[in-house]
Amino acid sequence: MSKKVLIIGGVAGGASAAARARRLDESAQIIVFERGPHISFANCGLPYHIGGEIELREKLLLQTPESFKARFNVDIRVQNEILAINKEAKTVTVRDILANKEYTESYDALILSPGAGPFVPPISGVRNHLTYTLRNMPDMDAIIASIELNKPKHATVCGGGFIGLEMAEALRHRDIAVTLVELGEQVMAPVDIEIANVLHEELEQHGIDLKLGKALQKVGTTTVADKSLTLTLNDGSTLQTNLLIMAVGVKPETSLAVQAGLEIGELGGIKVNEFMQTSDDAIFAVGDAIEDPEFVTGDAMLAPLAGPANRQGRLAANVIFGHRETYKKTQATAICKVFDLAVASTGLSEKVLKRKNISYEKVYVHAMSHASYYPGAHPVSLKLLFNPENGKILGAQAVGKDGVDKRIDVLSVAQRAGLTVYDLQDLELCYAPPFGSARDVVNQAGLLASNVMKGDEVVFHVEALAKITDKQLLIDVRTEQEVDDMGMIPGAINIPVDDLRANIHNIPKDKEILVYCQVGLRGHVALRLFANLGYNVKNLSGGFKTWKAFNY
């Protein structure tokens, strides 16, 4: 007897589940319900159509109900909303929005893929004709229509996550002045402050008025005829704006799961097991609505990302049709374009490691995206976090104009494969001058971390500079010209690395020597010289460039 599978939600996870289910069983009855007018659309591409990089709206429609039906023989019912789930009877109540009628469908297996909806705080006046969120194609169309109708001179984006940053850039591409308001001390929460500060500089260089540590408190009353809003922030300041984008975050869509009595996790997402089953064995859940097991610790996390959603949708279909596969946890590998830069991360950040009381060490590498003598090379700044006991990779972050994606992709694979920092130095990666270096950025990170693990390099970090005592001596080993051009860390003395031997007799042995250069390489040379002569010495990981990033 063929199975009847119902799927609620037709974007990433739901569409993947439907296609996989059909490939596994030609006789199964598969119905996808989507309350919106589109399925399988590229929701990650919405800001880029608003900004004009993706010119044709049709490019965002990866499949239509007709094309999906033709290829997979799946019954796609758009603008059909699920009102209730009866898990005892194994039925759902559906409302056909266009026909304005209700009906019931039975199921053998049910997959929930409702996604996550924009979170809009209960701010006075925020519900108005000039305020928008961005989740789907109709939202995108409404924002574009508002821009074309009202021709805003100024827009405000609340929230500095993926959608907030992408929308800020999109609006600047339309020559609209933009203020970005973010409650935290940084944009892009998955990375740490020194990486985020590089983004802060990039945003300001492209004309974004960045307000960090601020929150929207009130929106001035408007009428439909008005083309501006008065925004009041939590510090009492006000600003006038013609368009307000609320992108402060998303929350799992769990209303159906709650109504059905399914178990909800500690973070507010649907709780599932390793087979993507909810607390009811016949009901599965995937994508942004669920709590994922985090890769390093296995703790619950919310990961509104397309990659995990696609994998989970496929897995749910596999399990329904007899494959006993399990989900292999989520690393939250992600990347975002911010004007001319890319920022990417995988695994845990330093702030999360601190919060979870997980022991870690870190190193920084600043290197070129490919051979520096070949035109078009750009700096890549990479932060690697690892277990100081066994060298296992805990997380990584990178920012730069080029080559950021492939470095984080390599480190994501290495982490999933259980490789250590010792393995990174031996990875054989592509090299030709237009594409990389004989010793890639990832190799360099592995070498540096391995040196730290073996004790060949003792590093200190920027945070330690706030606690320097008179028993320590901070030495800048860059050239005098570099110091004149870029400045120096307060309290340091300048002795260029090539002059150290000639001046070694002036450097006291009864003090701990803290050395730094621009990015760490010459600091390592200085460290080895001092260490071989019996000095107690440490090198600043990432050098002056990392210090500048911390103190932007």
JSON list of N, CA and C in Angstrom, two decimals, residues 428-485:
[
{"chain": "A", "resi": 428, "resn": "GLU", "atom": "N", "xyz": [46.73, 19.65, 1.27]},
{"chain": "A", "resi": 428, "resn": "GLU", "atom": "CA", "xyz": [47.27, 19.96, -0.04]},
{"chain": "A", "resi": 428, "resn": "GLU", "atom": "C", "xyz": [46.19, 20.67, -0.85]},
{"chain": "A", "resi": 429, "resn": "LEU", "atom": "N", "xyz": [46.28, 21.98, -0.91]},
{"chain": "A", "resi": 429, "resn": "LEU", "atom": "CA", "xyz": [45.26, 22.82, -1.53]},
{"chain": "A", "resi": 429, "resn": "LEU", "atom": "C", "xyz": [45.77, 23.38, -2.86]},
{"chain": "A", "resi": 430, "resn": "CYS", "atom": "N", "xyz": [44.82, 23.73, -3.72]},
{"chain": "A", "resi": 430, "resn": "CYS", "atom": "CA", "xyz": [45.19, 24.23, -5.05]},
{"chain": "A", "resi": 430, "resn": "CYS", "atom": "C", "xyz": [46.11, 25.44, -4.97]},
{"chain": "A", "resi": 431, "resn": "TYR", "atom": "N", "xyz": [47.13, 25.44, -5.81]},
{"chain": "A", "resi": 431, "resn": "TYR", "atom": "CA", "xyz": [48.00, 26.61, -5.88]},
{"chain": "A", "resi": 431, "resn": "TYR", "atom": "C", "xyz": [48.39, 26.93, -7.32]},
{"chain": "A", "resi": 432, "resn": "ALA", "atom": "N", "xyz": [48.14, 28.14, -7.70]},
{"chain": "A", "resi": 432, "resn": "ALA", "atom": "CA", "xyz": [48.74, 28.82, -8.84]},
{"chain": "A", "resi": 432, "resn": "ALA", "atom": "C", "xyz": [48.60, 30.29, -8.49]},
{"chain": "A", "resi": 433, "resn": "PRO", "atom": "N", "xyz": [49.49, 31.14, -8.95]},
{"chain": "A", "resi": 433, "resn": "PRO", "atom": "CA", "xyz": [49.48, 32.56, -8.52]},
{"chain": "A", "resi": 433, "resn": "PRO", "atom": "C", "xyz": [48.13, 33.25, -8.59]},
{"chain": "A", "resi": 434, "resn": "PRO", "atom": "N", "xyz": [47.26, 32.99, -9.61]},
{"chain": "A", "resi": 434, "resn": "PRO", "atom": "CA", "xyz": [45.98, 33.69, -9.61]},
{"chain": "A", "resi": 434, "resn": "PRO", "atom": "C", "xyz": [44.98, 33.19, -8.56]},
{"chain": "A", "resi": 435, "resn": "PHE", "atom": "N", "xyz": [45.25, 32.04, -7.94]},
{"chain": "A", "resi": 435, "resn": "PHE", "atom": "CA", "xyz": [44.24, 31.40, -7.10]},
{"chain": "A", "resi": 435, "resn": "PHE", "atom": "C", "xyz": [44.63, 31.25, -5.63]},
{"chain": "A", "resi": 436, "resn": "GLY", "atom": "N", "xyz": [45.88, 31.15, -5.32]},
{"chain": "A", "resi": 436, "resn": "GLY", "atom": "CA", "xyz": [46.27, 30.92, -3.94]},
{"chain": "A", "resi": 436, "resn": "GLY", "atom": "C", "xyz": [47.75, 31.14, -3.75]},
{"chain": "A", "resi": 437, "resn": "SER", "atom": "N", "xyz": [48.26, 30.59, -2.66]},
{"chain": "A", "resi": 437, "resn": "SER", "atom": "CA", "xyz": [49.69, 30.66, -2.36]},
{"chain": "A", "resi": 437, "resn": "SER", "atom": "C", "xyz": [50.19, 29.26, -2.10]},
{"chain": "A", "resi": 438, "resn": "ALA", "atom": "N", "xyz": [51.50, 29.08, -2.24]},
{"chain": "A", "resi": 438, "resn": "ALA", "atom": "CA", "xyz": [52.08, 27.75, -2.00]},
{"chain": "A", "resi": 438, "resn": "ALA", "atom": "C", "xyz": [51.78, 27.29, -0.58]},
{"chain": "A", "resi": 439, "resn": "ARG", "atom": "N", "xyz": [51.74, 28.23, 0.33]},
{"chain": "A", "resi": 439, "resn": "ARG", "atom": "CA", "xyz": [51.30, 27.96, 1.71]},
{"chain": "A", "resi": 439, "resn": "ARG", "atom": "C", "xyz": [50.02, 28.76, 1.92]},
{"chain": "A", "resi": 440, "resn": "ASP", "atom": "N", "xyz": [48.89, 28.09, 1.82]},
{"chain": "A", "resi": 440, "resn": "ASP", "atom": "CA", "xyz": [47.60, 28.77, 1.86]},
{"chain": "A", "resi": 440, "resn": "ASP", "atom": "C", "xyz": [47.33, 29.36, 3.24]},
{"chain": "A", "resi": 441, "resn": "VAL", "atom": "N", "xyz": [46.34, 30.26, 3.28]},
{"chain": "A", "resi": 441, "resn": "VAL", "atom": "CA", "xyz": [45.92, 30.86, 4.55]},
{"chain": "A", "resi": 441, "resn": "VAL", "atom": "C", "xyz": [45.56, 29.77, 5.56]},
{"chain": "A", "resi": 442, "resn": "VAL", "atom": "N", "xyz": [44.87, 28.72, 5.11]},
{"chain": "A", "resi": 442, "resn": "VAL", "atom": "CA", "xyz": [44.50, 27.62, 6.01]},
{"chain": "A", "resi": 442, "resn": "VAL", "atom": "C", "xyz": [45.75, 26.89, 6.51]},
{"chain": "A", "resi": 443, "resn": "ASN", "atom": "N", "xyz": [46.72, 26.64, 5.61]},
{"chain": "A", "resi": 443, "resn": "ASN", "atom": "CA", "xyz": [47.98, 26.01, 6.04]},
{"chain": "A", "resi": 443, "resn": "ASN", "atom": "C", "xyz": [48.68, 26.87, 7.09]},
{"chain": "A", "resi": 444, "resn": "GLN", "atom": "N", "xyz": [48.69, 28.18, 6.86]},
{"chain": "A", "resi": 444, "resn": "GLN", "atom": "CA", "xyz": [49.35, 29.09, 7.80]},
{"chain": "A", "resi": 444, "resn": "GLN", "atom": "C", "xyz": [48.68, 29.04, 9.17]},
{"chain": "A", "resi": 445, "resn": "ALA", "atom": "N", "xyz": [47.35, 29.01, 9.18]},
{"chain": "A", "resi": 445, "resn": "ALA", "atom": "CA", "xyz": [46.64, 28.91, 10.45]},
{"chain": "A", "resi": 445, "resn": "ALA", "atom": "C", "xyz": [46.99, 27.61, 11.17]},
{"chain": "A", "resi": 446, "resn": "GLY", "atom": "N", "xyz": [47.07, 26.52, 10.39]},
{"chain": "A", "resi": 446, "resn": "GLY", "atom": "CA", "xyz": [47.44, 25.23, 10.99]},
{"chain": "A", "resi": 446, "resn": "GLY", "atom": "C", "xyz": [48.85, 25.24, 11.53]},
{"chain": "A", "resi": 447, "resn": "LEU", "atom": "N", "xyz": [49.79, 25.83, 10.80]},
{"chain": "A", "resi": 447, "resn": "LEU", "atom": "CA", "xyz": [51.18, 25.91, 11.27]},
{"chain": "A", "resi": 447, "resn": "LEU", "atom": "C", "xyz": [51.27, 26.72, 12.55]},
{"chain": "A", "resi": 448, "resn": "LEU", "atom": "N", "xyz": [50.60, 27.86, 12.57]},
{"chain": "A", "resi": 448, "resn": "LEU", "atom": "CA", "xyz": [50.67, 28.72, 13.75]},
{"chain": "A", "resi": 448, "resn": "LEU", "atom": "C", "xyz": [50.04, 28.04, 14.97]},
{"chain": "A", "resi": 449, "resn": "ALA", "atom": "N", "xyz": [48.86, 27.43, 14.76]},
{"chain": "A", "resi": 449, "resn": "ALA", "atom": "CA", "xyz": [48.20, 26.74, 15.87]},
{"chain": "A", "resi": 449, "resn": "ALA", "atom": "C", "xyz": [49.01, 25.55, 16.34]},
{"chain": "A", "resi": 450, "resn": "SER", "atom": "N", "xyz": [49.65, 24.84, 15.40]},
{"chain": "A", "resi": 450, "resn": "SER", "atom": "CA", "xyz": [50.50, 23.71, 15.77]},
{"chain": "A", "resi": 450, "resn": "SER", "atom": "C", "xyz": [51.70, 24.17, 16.58]},
{"chain": "A", "resi": 451, "resn": "ASN", "atom": "N", "xyz": [52.30, 25.29, 16.20]},
{"chain": "A", "resi": 451, "resn": "ASN", "atom": "CA", "xyz": [53.41, 25.84, 16.97]},
{"chain": "A", "resi": 451, "resn": "ASN", "atom": "C", "xyz": [52.98, 26.16, 18.40]},
{"chain": "A", "resi": 452, "resn": "VAL", "atom": "N", "xyz": [51.77, 26.69, 18.53]},
{"chain": "A", "resi": 452, "resn": "VAL", "atom": "CA", "xyz": [51.24, 26.99, 19.86]},
{"chain": "A", "resi": 452, "resn": "VAL", "atom": "C", "xyz": [51.03, 25.70, 20.65]},
{"chain": "A", "resi": 453, "resn": "MET", "atom": "N", "xyz": [50.46, 24.69, 20.00]},
{"chain": "A", "resi": 453, "resn": "MET", "atom": "CA", "xyz": [50.22, 23.40, 20.66]},
{"chain": "A", "resi": 453, "resn": "MET", "atom": "C", "xyz": [51.53, 22.77, 21.13]},
{"chain": "A", "resi": 454, "resn": "LYS", "atom": "N", "xyz": [52.57, 22.87, 20.32]},
{"chain": "A", "resi": 454, "resn": "LYS", "atom": "CA", "xyz": [53.86, 22.24, 20.65]},
{"chain": "A", "resi": 454, "resn": "LYS", "atom": "C", "xyz": [54.72, 23.09, 21.57]},
{"chain": "A", "resi": 455, "resn": "GLY", "atom": "N", "xyz": [54.33, 24.33, 21.80]},
{"chain": "A", "resi": 455, "resn": "GLY", "atom": "CA", "xyz": [55.12, 25.21, 22.64]},
{"chain": "A", "resi": 455, "resn": "GLY", "atom": "C", "xyz": [56.23, 25.93, 21.91]},
{"chain": "A", "resi": 456, "resn": "ASP", "atom": "N", "xyz": [56.29, 25.80, 20.58]},
{"chain": "A", "resi": 456, "resn": "ASP", "atom": "CA", "xyz": [57.29, 26.52, 19.81]},
{"chain": "A", "resi": 456, "resn": "ASP", "atom": "C", "xyz": [56.95, 28.00, 19.72]},
{"chain": "A", "resi": 457, "resn": "GLU", "atom": "N", "xyz": [55.70, 28.33, 19.94]},
{"chain": "A", "resi": 457, "resn": "GLU", "atom": "CA", "xyz": [55.27, 29.73, 19.93]},
{"chain": "A", "resi": 457, "resn": "GLU", "atom": "C", "xyz": [54.34, 29.94, 21.11]},
{"chain": "A", "resi": 458, "resn": "VAL", "atom": "N", "xyz": [54.70, 30.89, 21.95]},
{"chain": "A", "resi": 458, "resn": "VAL", "atom": "CA", "xyz": [53.83, 31.27, 23.05]},
{"chain": "A", "resi": 458, "resn": "VAL", "atom": "C", "xyz": [53.18, 32.59, 22.66]},
{"chain": "A", "resi": 459, "resn": "VAL", "atom": "N", "xyz": [51.87, 32.58, 22.52]},
{"chain": "A", "resi": 459, "resn": "VAL", "atom": "CA", "xyz": [51.18, 33.78, 22.07]},
{"chain": "A", "resi": 459, "resn": "VAL", "atom": "C", "xyz": [50.49, 34.48, 23.23]},
{"chain": "A", "resi": 460, "resn": "PHE", "atom": "N", "xyz": [50.26, 35.76, 23.04]},
{"chain": "A", "resi": 460, "resn": "PHE", "atom": "CA", "xyz": [49.33, 36.47, 23.91]},
{"chain": "A", "resi": 460, "resn": "PHE", "atom": "C", "xyz": [48.36, 37.21, 23.00]},
{"chain": "A", "resi": 461, "resn": "HIS", "atom": "N", "xyz": [47.27, 37.71, 23.61]},
{"chain": "A", "resi": 461, "resn": "HIS", "atom": "CA", "xyz": [46.21, 38.30, 22.81]},
{"chain": "A", "resi": 461, "resn": "HIS", "atom": "C", "xyz": [45.96, 39.74, 23.22]},
{"chain": "A", "resi": 462, "resn": "VAL", "atom": "N", "xyz": [45.25, 40.43, 22.37]},
{"chain": "A", "resi": 462, "resn": "VAL", "atom": "CA", "xyz": [45.02, 41.86, 22.56]},
{"chain": "A", "resi": 462, "resn": "VAL", "atom": "C", "xyz": [44.46, 42.17, 23.95]},
{"chain": "A", "resi": 463, "resn": "GLU", "atom": "N", "xyz": [43.59, 41.29, 24.44]},
{"chain": "A", "resi": 463, "resn": "GLU", "atom": "CA", "xyz": [42.96, 41.54, 25.74]},
{"chain": "A", "resi": 463, "resn": "GLU", "atom": "C", "xyz": [43.99, 41.70, 26.85]},
{"chain": "A", "resi": 464, "resn": "ALA", "atom": "N", "xyz": [45.14, 41.02, 26.72]},
{"chain": "A", "resi": 464, "resn": "ALA", "atom": "CA", "xyz": [46.17, 41.08, 27.76]},
{"chain": "A", "resi": 464, "resn": "ALA", "atom": "C", "xyz": [46.85, 42.43, 27.83]},
{"chain": "A", "resi": 465, "resn": "LEU", "atom": "N", "xyz": [46.75, 43.25, 26.77]},
{"chain": "A", "resi": 465, "resn": "LEU", "atom": "CA", "xyz": [47.43, 44.54, 26.75]},
{"chain": "A", "resi": 465, "resn": "LEU", "atom": "C", "xyz": [46.85, 45.51, 27.77]},
{"chain": "A", "resi": 466, "resn": "ALA", "atom": "N", "xyz": [45.63, 45.26, 28.20]},
{"chain": "A", "resi": 466, "resn": "ALA", "atom": "CA", "xyz": [45.01, 46.13, 29.21]},
{"chain": "A", "resi": 466, "resn": "ALA", "atom": "C", "xyz": [45.58, 45.88, 30.60]},
{"chain": "A", "resi": 467, "resn": "LYS", "atom": "N", "xyz": [46.35, 44.80, 30.75]},
{"chain": "A", "resi": 467, "resn": "LYS", "atom": "CA", "xyz": [46.85, 44.43, 32.09]},
{"chain": "A", "resi": 467, "resn": "LYS", "atom": "C", "xyz": [48.37, 44.31, 32.14]},
{"chain": "A", "resi": 468, "resn": "ILE", "atom": "N", "xyz": [49.07, 45.07, 31.29]},
{"chain": "A", "resi": 468, "resn": "ILE", "atom": "CA", "xyz": [50.54, 45.03, 31.30]},
{"chain": "A", "resi": 468, "resn": "ILE", "atom": "C", "xyz": [51.08, 45.63, 32.60]},
{"chain": "A", "resi": 469, "resn": "THR", "atom": "N", "xyz": [52.10, 44.99, 33.16]},
{"chain": "A", "resi": 469, "resn": "THR", "atom": "CA", "xyz": [52.72, 45.46, 34.40]},
{"chain": "A", "resi": 469, "resn": "THR", "atom": "C", "xyz": [54.15, 45.92, 34.12]},
{"chain": "A", "resi": 470, "resn": "ASP", "atom": "N", "xyz": [54.80, 46.46, 35.15]},
{"chain": "A", "resi": 470, "resn": "ASP", "atom": "CA", "xyz": [56.18, 46.92, 34.98]},
{"chain": "A", "resi": 470, "resn": "ASP", "atom": "C", "xyz": [57.16, 45.76, 34.91]},
{"chain": "A", "resi": 471, "resn": "LYS", "atom": "N", "xyz": [56.65, 44.53, 35.05]},
{"chain": "A", "resi": 471, "resn": "LYS", "atom": "CA", "xyz": [57.51, 43.36, 34.89]},
{"chain": "A", "resi": 471, "resn": "LYS", "atom": "C", "xyz": [57.47, 42.82, 33.46]},
{"chain": "A", "resi": 472, "resn": "GLN", "atom": "N", "xyz": [56.84, 43.57, 32.57]},
{"chain": "A", "resi": 472, "resn": "GLN", "atom": "CA", "xyz": [56.76, 43.19, 31.17]},
{"chain": "A", "resi": 472, "resn": "GLN", "atom": "C", "xyz": [57.26, 44.33, 30.29]},
{"chain": "A", "resi": 473, "resn": "LEU", "atom": "N", "xyz": [57.79, 43.97, 29.12]},
{"chain": "A", "resi": 473, "resn": "LEU", "atom": "CA", "xyz": [58.29, 44.96, 28.17]},
{"chain": "A", "resi": 473, "resn": "LEU", "atom": "C", "xyz": [57.66, 44.68, 26.81]},
{"chain": "A", "resi": 474, "resn": "LEU", "atom": "N", "xyz": [56.95, 45.67, 26.27]},
{"chain": "A", "resi": 474, "resn": "LEU", "atom": "CA", "xyz": [56.26, 45.54, 24.98]},
{"chain": "A", "resi": 474, "resn": "LEU", "atom": "C", "xyz": [57.14, 46.12, 23.88]},
{"chain": "A", "resi": 475, "resn": "ILE", "atom": "N", "xyz": [57.50, 45.28, 22.91]},
{"chain": "A", "resi": 475, "resn": "ILE", "atom": "CA", "xyz": [58.41, 45.70, 21.84]},
{"chain": "A", "resi": 475, "resn": "ILE", "atom": "C", "xyz": [57.73, 45.57, 20.49]},
{"chain": "A", "resi": 476, "resn": "ASP", "atom": "N", "xyz": [57.71, 46.66, 19.74]},
{"chain": "A", "resi": 476, "resn": "ASP", "atom": "CA", "xyz": [57.21, 46.71, 18.37]},
{"chain": "A", "resi": 476, "resn": "ASP", "atom": "C", "xyz": [58.39, 46.46, 17.44]},
{"chain": "A", "resi": 477, "resn": "VAL", "atom": "N", "xyz": [58.37, 45.35, 16.70]},
{"chain": "A", "resi": 477, "resn": "VAL", "atom": "CA", "xyz": [59.52, 44.98, 15.86]},
{"chain": "A", "resi": 477, "resn": "VAL", "atom": "C", "xyz": [59.31, 45.36, 14.40]},
{"chain": "A", "resi": 478, "resn": "ARG", "atom": "N", "xyz": [58.33, 46.23, 14.12]},
{"chain": "A", "resi": 478, "resn": "ARG", "atom": "CA", "xyz": [58.16, 46.73, 12.75]},
{"chain": "A", "resi": 478, "resn": "ARG", "atom": "C", "xyz": [59.22, 47.80, 12.45]},
{"chain": "A", "resi": 479, "resn": "THR", "atom": "N", "xyz": [59.27, 48.22, 11.20]},
{"chain": "A", "resi": 479, "resn": "THR", "atom": "CA", "xyz": [60.23, 49.25, 10.81]},
{"chain": "A", "resi": 479, "resn": "THR", "atom": "C", "xyz": [59.80, 50.61, 11.36]},
{"chain": "A", "resi": 480, "resn": "GLU", "atom": "N", "xyz": [60.74, 51.53, 11.43]},
{"chain": "A", "resi": 480, "resn": "GLU", "atom": "CA", "xyz": [60.42, 52.89, 11.88]},
{"chain": "A", "resi": 480, "resn": "GLU", "atom": "C", "xyz": [59.40, 53.55, 10.96]},
{"chain": "A", "resi": 481, "resn": "GLN", "atom": "N", "xyz": [59.50, 53.25, 9.66]},
{"chain": "A", "resi": 481, "resn": "GLN", "atom": "CA", "xyz": [58.55, 53.83, 8.70]},
{"chain": "A", "resi": 481, "resn": "GLN", "atom": "C", "xyz": [57.13, 53.36, 8.96]},
{"chain": "A", "resi": 482, "resn": "GLU", "atom": "N", "xyz": [56.96, 52.05, 9.28]},
{"chain": "A", "resi": 482, "resn": "GLU", "atom": "CA", "xyz": [55.64, 51.53, 9.59]},
{"chain": "A", "resi": 482, "resn": "GLU", "atom": "C", "xyz": [55.06, 52.20, 10.83]},
{"chain": "A", "resi": 483, "resn": "VAL", "atom": "N", "xyz": [55.91, 52.40, 11.83]},
{"chain": "A", "resi": 483, "resn": "VAL", "atom": "CA", "xyz": [55.45, 53.04, 13.06]},
{"chain": "A", "resi": 483, "resn": "VAL", "atom": "C", "xyz": [55.04, 54.47, 12.79]},
{"chain": "A", "resi": 484, "resn": "ASP", "atom": "N", "xyz": [55.83, 55.19, 11.96]},
{"chain": "A", "resi": 484, "resn": "ASP", "atom": "CA", "xyz": [55.50, 56.57, 11.62]},
{"chain": "A", "resi": 484, "resn": "ASP", "atom": "C", "xyz": [54.17, 56.64, 10.86]},
{"chain": "A", "resi": 485, "resn": "ASP", "atom": "N", "xyz": [53.97, 55.69, 9.95]},
{"chain": "A", "resi": 485, "resn": "ASP", "atom": "CA", "xyz": [52.78, 55.71, 9.09]},
{"chain": "A", "resi": 485, "resn": "ASP", "atom": "C", "xyz": [51.52, 55.26, 9.82]}
]
